[in-house]
Tab-separated table of C-alpha atoms in Angstrom:
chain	number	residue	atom	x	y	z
A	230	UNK	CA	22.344	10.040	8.488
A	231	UNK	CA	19.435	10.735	6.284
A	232	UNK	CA	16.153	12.812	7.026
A	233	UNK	CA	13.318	10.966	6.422
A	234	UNK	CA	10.066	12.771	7.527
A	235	UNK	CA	6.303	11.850	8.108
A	236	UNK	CA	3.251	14.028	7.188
A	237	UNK	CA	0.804	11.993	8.542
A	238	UNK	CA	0.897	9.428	11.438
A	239	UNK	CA	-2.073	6.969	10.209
A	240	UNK	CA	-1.767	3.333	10.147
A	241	UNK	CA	-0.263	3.322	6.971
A	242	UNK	CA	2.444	5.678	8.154
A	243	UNK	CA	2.936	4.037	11.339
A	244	UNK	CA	3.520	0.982	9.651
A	245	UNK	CA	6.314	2.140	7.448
A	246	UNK	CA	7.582	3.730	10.509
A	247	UNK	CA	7.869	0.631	12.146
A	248	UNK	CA	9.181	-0.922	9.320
A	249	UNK	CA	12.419	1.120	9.014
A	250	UNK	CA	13.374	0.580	12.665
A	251	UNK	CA	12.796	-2.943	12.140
A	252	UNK	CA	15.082	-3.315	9.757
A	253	UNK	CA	18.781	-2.444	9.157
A	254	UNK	CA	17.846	1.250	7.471
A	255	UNK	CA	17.206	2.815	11.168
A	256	UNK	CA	21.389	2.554	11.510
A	257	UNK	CA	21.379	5.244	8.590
A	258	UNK	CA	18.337	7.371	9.122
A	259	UNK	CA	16.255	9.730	11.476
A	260	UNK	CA	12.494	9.602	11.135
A	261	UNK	CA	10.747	12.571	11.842
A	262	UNK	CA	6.915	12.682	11.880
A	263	UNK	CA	4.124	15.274	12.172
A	264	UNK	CA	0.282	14.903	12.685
A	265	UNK	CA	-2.920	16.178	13.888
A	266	UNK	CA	-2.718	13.651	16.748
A	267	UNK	CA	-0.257	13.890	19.044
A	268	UNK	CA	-1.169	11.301	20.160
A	269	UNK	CA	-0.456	9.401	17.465
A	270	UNK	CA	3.559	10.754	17.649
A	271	UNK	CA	3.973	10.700	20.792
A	272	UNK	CA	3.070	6.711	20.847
A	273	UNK	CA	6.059	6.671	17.965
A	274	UNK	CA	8.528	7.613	20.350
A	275	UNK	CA	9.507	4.665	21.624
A	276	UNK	CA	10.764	3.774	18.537
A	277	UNK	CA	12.731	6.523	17.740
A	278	UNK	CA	10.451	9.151	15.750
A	279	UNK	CA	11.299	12.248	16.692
A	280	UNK	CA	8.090	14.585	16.475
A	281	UNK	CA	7.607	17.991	14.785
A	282	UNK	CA	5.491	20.562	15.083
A	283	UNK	CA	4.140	21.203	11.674
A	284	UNK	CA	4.308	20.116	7.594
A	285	UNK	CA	6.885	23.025	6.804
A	286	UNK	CA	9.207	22.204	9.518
A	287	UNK	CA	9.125	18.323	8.249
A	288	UNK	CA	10.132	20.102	4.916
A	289	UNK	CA	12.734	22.140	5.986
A	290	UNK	CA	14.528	19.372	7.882
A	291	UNK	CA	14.204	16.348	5.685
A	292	UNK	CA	15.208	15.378	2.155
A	293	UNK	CA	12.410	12.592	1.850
A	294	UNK	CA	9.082	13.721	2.695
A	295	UNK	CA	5.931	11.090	3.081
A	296	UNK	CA	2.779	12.056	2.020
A	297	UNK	CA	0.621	10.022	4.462
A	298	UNK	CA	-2.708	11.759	4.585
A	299	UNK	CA	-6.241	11.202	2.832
A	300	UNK	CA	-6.001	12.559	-0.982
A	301	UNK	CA	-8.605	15.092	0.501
A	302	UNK	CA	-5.997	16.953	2.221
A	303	UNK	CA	-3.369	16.973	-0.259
A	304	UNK	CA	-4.761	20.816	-1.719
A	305	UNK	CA	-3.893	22.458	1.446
A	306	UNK	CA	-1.295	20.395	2.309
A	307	UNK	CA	0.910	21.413	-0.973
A	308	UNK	CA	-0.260	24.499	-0.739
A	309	UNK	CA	1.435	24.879	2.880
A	310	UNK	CA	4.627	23.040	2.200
A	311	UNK	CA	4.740	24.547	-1.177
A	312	UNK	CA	7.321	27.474	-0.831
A	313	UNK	CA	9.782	24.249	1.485
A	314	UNK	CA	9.826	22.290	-1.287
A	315	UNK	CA	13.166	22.683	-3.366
A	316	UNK	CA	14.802	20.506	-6.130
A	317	UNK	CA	16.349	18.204	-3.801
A	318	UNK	CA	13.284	17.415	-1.692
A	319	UNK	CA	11.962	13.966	-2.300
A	320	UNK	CA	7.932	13.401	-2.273
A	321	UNK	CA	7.007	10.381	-1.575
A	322	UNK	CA	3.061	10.295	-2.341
A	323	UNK	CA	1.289	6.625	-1.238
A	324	UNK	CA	-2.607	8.364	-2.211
A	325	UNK	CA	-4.456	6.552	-4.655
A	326	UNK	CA	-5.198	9.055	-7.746
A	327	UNK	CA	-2.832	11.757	-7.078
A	328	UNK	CA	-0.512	12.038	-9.856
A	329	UNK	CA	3.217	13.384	-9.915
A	330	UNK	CA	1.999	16.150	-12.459
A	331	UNK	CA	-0.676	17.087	-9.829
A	332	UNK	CA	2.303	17.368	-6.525
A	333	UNK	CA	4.752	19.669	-9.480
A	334	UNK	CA	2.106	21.952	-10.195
A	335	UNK	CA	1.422	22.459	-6.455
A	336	UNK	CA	5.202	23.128	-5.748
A	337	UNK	CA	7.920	23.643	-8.173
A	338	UNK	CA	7.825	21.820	-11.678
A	339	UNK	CA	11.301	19.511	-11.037
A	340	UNK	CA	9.728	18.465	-8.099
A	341	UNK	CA	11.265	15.019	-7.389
A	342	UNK	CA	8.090	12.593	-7.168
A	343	UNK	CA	8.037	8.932	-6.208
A	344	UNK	CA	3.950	6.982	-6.559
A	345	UNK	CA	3.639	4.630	-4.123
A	346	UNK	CA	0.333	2.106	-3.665
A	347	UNK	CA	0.847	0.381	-0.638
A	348	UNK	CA	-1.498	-1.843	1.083
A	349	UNK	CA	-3.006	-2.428	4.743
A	350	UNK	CA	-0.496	-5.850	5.414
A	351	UNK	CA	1.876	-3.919	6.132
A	352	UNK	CA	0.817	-2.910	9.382
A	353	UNK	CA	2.360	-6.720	9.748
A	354	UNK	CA	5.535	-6.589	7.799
A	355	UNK	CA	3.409	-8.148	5.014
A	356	UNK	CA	2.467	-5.489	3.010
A	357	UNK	CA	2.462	-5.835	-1.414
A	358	UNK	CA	3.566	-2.403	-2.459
A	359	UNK	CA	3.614	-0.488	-6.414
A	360	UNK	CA	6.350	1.908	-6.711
A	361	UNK	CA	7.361	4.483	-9.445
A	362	UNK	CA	10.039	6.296	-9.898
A	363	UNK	CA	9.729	9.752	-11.837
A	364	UNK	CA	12.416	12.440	-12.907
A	365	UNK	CA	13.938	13.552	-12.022
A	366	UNK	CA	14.670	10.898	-9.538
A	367	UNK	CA	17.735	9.383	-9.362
A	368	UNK	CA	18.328	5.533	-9.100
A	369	UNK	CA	19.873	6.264	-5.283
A	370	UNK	CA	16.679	7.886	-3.743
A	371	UNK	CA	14.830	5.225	-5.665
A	372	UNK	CA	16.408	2.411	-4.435
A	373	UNK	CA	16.021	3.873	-0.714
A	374	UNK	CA	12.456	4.183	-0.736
A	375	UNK	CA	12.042	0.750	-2.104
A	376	UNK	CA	14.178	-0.464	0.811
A	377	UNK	CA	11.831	1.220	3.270
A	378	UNK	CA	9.258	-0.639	2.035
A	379	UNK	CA	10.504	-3.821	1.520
A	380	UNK	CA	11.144	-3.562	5.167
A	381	UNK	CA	7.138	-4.362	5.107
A	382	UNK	CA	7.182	-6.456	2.553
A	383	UNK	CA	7.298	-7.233	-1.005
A	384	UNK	CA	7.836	-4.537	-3.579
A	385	UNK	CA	7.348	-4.302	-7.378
A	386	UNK	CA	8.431	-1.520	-9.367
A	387	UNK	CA	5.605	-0.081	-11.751
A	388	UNK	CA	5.494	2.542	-14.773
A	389	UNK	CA	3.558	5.903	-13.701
A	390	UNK	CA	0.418	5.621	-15.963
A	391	UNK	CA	0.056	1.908	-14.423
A	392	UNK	CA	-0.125	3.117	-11.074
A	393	UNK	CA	-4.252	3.868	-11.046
A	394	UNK	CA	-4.652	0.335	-12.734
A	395	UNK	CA	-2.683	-1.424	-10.061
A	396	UNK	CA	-4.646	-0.060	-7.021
A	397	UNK	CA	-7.434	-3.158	-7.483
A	398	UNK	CA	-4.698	-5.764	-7.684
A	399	UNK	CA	-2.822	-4.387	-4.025
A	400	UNK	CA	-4.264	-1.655	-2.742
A	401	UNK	CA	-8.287	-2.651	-2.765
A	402	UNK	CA	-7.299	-5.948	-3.114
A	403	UNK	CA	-7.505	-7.349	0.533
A	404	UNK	CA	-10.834	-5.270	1.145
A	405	UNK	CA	-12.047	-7.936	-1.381
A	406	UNK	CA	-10.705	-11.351	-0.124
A	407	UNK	CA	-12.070	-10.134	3.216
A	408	UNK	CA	-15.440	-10.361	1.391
A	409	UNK	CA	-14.615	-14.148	-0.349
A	410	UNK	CA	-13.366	-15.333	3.161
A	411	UNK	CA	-16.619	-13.689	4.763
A	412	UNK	CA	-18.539	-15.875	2.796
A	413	UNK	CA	-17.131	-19.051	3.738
A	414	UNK	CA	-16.830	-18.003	7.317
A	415	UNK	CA	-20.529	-17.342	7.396
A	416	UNK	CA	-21.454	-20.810	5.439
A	417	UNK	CA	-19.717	-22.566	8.678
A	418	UNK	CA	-21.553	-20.834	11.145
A	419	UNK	CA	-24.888	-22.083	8.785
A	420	UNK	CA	-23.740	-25.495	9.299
A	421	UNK	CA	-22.698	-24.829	13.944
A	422	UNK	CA	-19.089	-25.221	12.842
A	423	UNK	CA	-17.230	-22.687	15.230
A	424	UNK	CA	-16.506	-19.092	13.331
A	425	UNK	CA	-12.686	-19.184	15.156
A	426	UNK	CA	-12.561	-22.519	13.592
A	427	UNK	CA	-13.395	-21.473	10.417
A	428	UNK	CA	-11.295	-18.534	10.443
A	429	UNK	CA	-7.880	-20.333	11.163
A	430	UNK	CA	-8.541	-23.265	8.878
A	431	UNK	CA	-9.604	-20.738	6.194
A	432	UNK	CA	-7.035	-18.036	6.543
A	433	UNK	CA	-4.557	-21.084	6.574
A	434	UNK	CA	-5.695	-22.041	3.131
A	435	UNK	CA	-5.509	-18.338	1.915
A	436	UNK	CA	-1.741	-18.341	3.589
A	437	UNK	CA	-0.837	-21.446	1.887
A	438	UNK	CA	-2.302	-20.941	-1.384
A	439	UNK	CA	-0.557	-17.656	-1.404
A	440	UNK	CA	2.811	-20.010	-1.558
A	441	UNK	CA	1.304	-22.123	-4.330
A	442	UNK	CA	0.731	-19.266	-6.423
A	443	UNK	CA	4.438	-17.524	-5.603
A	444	UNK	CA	6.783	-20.639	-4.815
A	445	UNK	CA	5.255	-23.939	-6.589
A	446	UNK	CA	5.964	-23.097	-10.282
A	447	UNK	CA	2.680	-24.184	-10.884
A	448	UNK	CA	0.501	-22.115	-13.135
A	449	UNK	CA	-3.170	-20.884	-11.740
A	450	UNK	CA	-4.756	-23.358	-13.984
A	451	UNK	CA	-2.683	-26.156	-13.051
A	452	UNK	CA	-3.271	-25.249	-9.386
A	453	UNK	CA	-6.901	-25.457	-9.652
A	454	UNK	CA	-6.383	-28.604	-11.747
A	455	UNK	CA	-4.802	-30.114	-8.478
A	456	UNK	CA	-7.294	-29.579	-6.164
A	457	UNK	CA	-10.122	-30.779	-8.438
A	458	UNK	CA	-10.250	-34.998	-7.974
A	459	UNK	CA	-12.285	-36.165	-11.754
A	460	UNK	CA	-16.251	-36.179	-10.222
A	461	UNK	CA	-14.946	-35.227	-6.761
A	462	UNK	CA	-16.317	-32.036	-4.267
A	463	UNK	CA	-13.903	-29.521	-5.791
A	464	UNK	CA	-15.660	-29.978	-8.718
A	465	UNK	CA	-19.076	-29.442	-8.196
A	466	UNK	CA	-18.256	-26.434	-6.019
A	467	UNK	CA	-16.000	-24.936	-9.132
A	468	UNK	CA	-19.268	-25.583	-11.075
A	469	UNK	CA	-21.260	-22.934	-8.980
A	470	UNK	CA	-18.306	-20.501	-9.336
A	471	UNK	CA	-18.087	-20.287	-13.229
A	472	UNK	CA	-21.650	-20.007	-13.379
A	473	UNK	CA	-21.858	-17.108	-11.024
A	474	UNK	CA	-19.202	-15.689	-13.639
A	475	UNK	CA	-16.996	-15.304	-10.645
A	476	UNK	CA	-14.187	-14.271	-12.678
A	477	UNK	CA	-15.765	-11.572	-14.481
A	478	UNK	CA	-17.503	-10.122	-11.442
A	479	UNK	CA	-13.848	-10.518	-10.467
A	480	UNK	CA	-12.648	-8.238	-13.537
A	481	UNK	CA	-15.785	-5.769	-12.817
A	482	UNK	CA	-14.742	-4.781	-9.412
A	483	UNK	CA	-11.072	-3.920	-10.714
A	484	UNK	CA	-12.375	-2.286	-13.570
A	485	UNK	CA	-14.689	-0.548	-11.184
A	486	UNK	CA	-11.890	0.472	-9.094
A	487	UNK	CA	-9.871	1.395	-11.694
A	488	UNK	CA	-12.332	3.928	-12.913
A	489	UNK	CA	-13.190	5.706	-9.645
A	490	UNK	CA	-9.134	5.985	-9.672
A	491	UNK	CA	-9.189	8.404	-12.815
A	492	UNK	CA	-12.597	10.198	-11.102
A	493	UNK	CA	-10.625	11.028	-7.844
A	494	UNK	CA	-7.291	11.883	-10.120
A	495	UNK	CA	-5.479	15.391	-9.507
């Protein structure tokens, strides 16, 4: 059996939690998890997290360690856990703008670092998560934390320096469809169509689109070509859209993103 252990019990944690003892991983590990919250732990029981007390006991006891707090709490955190760090612990890090040179300099320089951007889906099993893998991490310990996370989802495998740039693509990603689909929710309820009614028929259309752009073969343009009937509704609507720019407010907010990534950077 492999150690896996927790610092942090938030959703995102609980999510991967739930993940692994979802899947066919839980034969071959123990999950052990530690937070401010008890409560939080103590829910986790049930499916097989086995709480401890504090960050340096997680270290002591496991060989993969998840980072699952707020990058504000990372200082003390690595400070604490510093000295139960060793060259075969591996740190698994899922904060946006904390950087594997940041986590070595905080413990010991061979520290073995994995970045992970993960995103709120996979509180169910749908998540899109970035990984990267740097030395000295073997291909082994890799491979397992990719598992664990393709037990949530999907899972793409990123360079380091990529991994502030792909944060507005997965990580802030949803935040902004929420705002698209809020705008189409709120132009029903304009025109008394029922706001559940919107909701499923639009969230349907995000679902299925979702296929188009993964399973049809079809490029983007092509896909937008088939929806759009010569002088039809599609149309006139797309019309509105390129003159609002939409895809370069589009590029804006991931740029945007992107920037405040490199601000918050350690």
């Amino acid at each position: 059996m492999i150690n896996i252990g927790f610092i942090g019990a938030g959703n995102m944690g609980t999510a991967i939690m739930k993940g692994i003892f979802k899947s066919e991983l839980a034969k071959n590990l123990s999950v052990f998890a530690t937070d401010l919250d008890t409560d939080k732990i103590n829910s986790l029981k049930k499916f097989g997290v086995e709480p401890i007390e504090n960050a340096a006991e997680i270290c002591r006891k496991c060989k993969f360690i998840f980072l699952a707090v707020k990058p504000q709490m990372f200082d003390d955190l690595l400070d604490n856990i510093s000295e139960y760090v060793t060259k075969d612990t591996v740190i698994v890090s899922i904060a946006a703008g904390i950087t594997a040179e940041y986590i070595k300099s905080k413990t010991i320089p061979d520290a073995k670092v994995i970045l992970v951007m993960p995103n709120t889906p996979l509180l169910l099993g749908e998540g899109a998560t970035a990984l990267a893998q740097v030395e000295p991490v073997n291909d082994e310990e890799f491979k397992l934390v990719c598992n664990i996370f393709a037990s949530c989802g999907e899972v793409a495998v990123l360079s380091k320096d990529k991994m502030k740039e792909i944060i507005a693509i997965n990580g802030s990603s949803p935040a902004f469809i929420y705002l698209f689909a809020k705008g189409f929710i709120d132009y029903a309820k304009e025109q008394d169509i029922s706001e559940d009614v919107a909701k499923t028929l639009f969230a349907k259309s995000l679902i299925g689109s979702a296929k188009m752009i993964t399973d049809s073969g079809y490029s983007i343009d092509e896909l937008i070509k088939m929806v759009s009937s010569p002088g039809g509704t599609t149309l006139k609507g797309l019309d509105q859209l390129y003159k609002g720019n939409l895809t370069e407010i589009v590029d804006k907010a991931c740029d945007a993103c992107t920037k405040r990534a490199y601000e918050l950077s350690k």
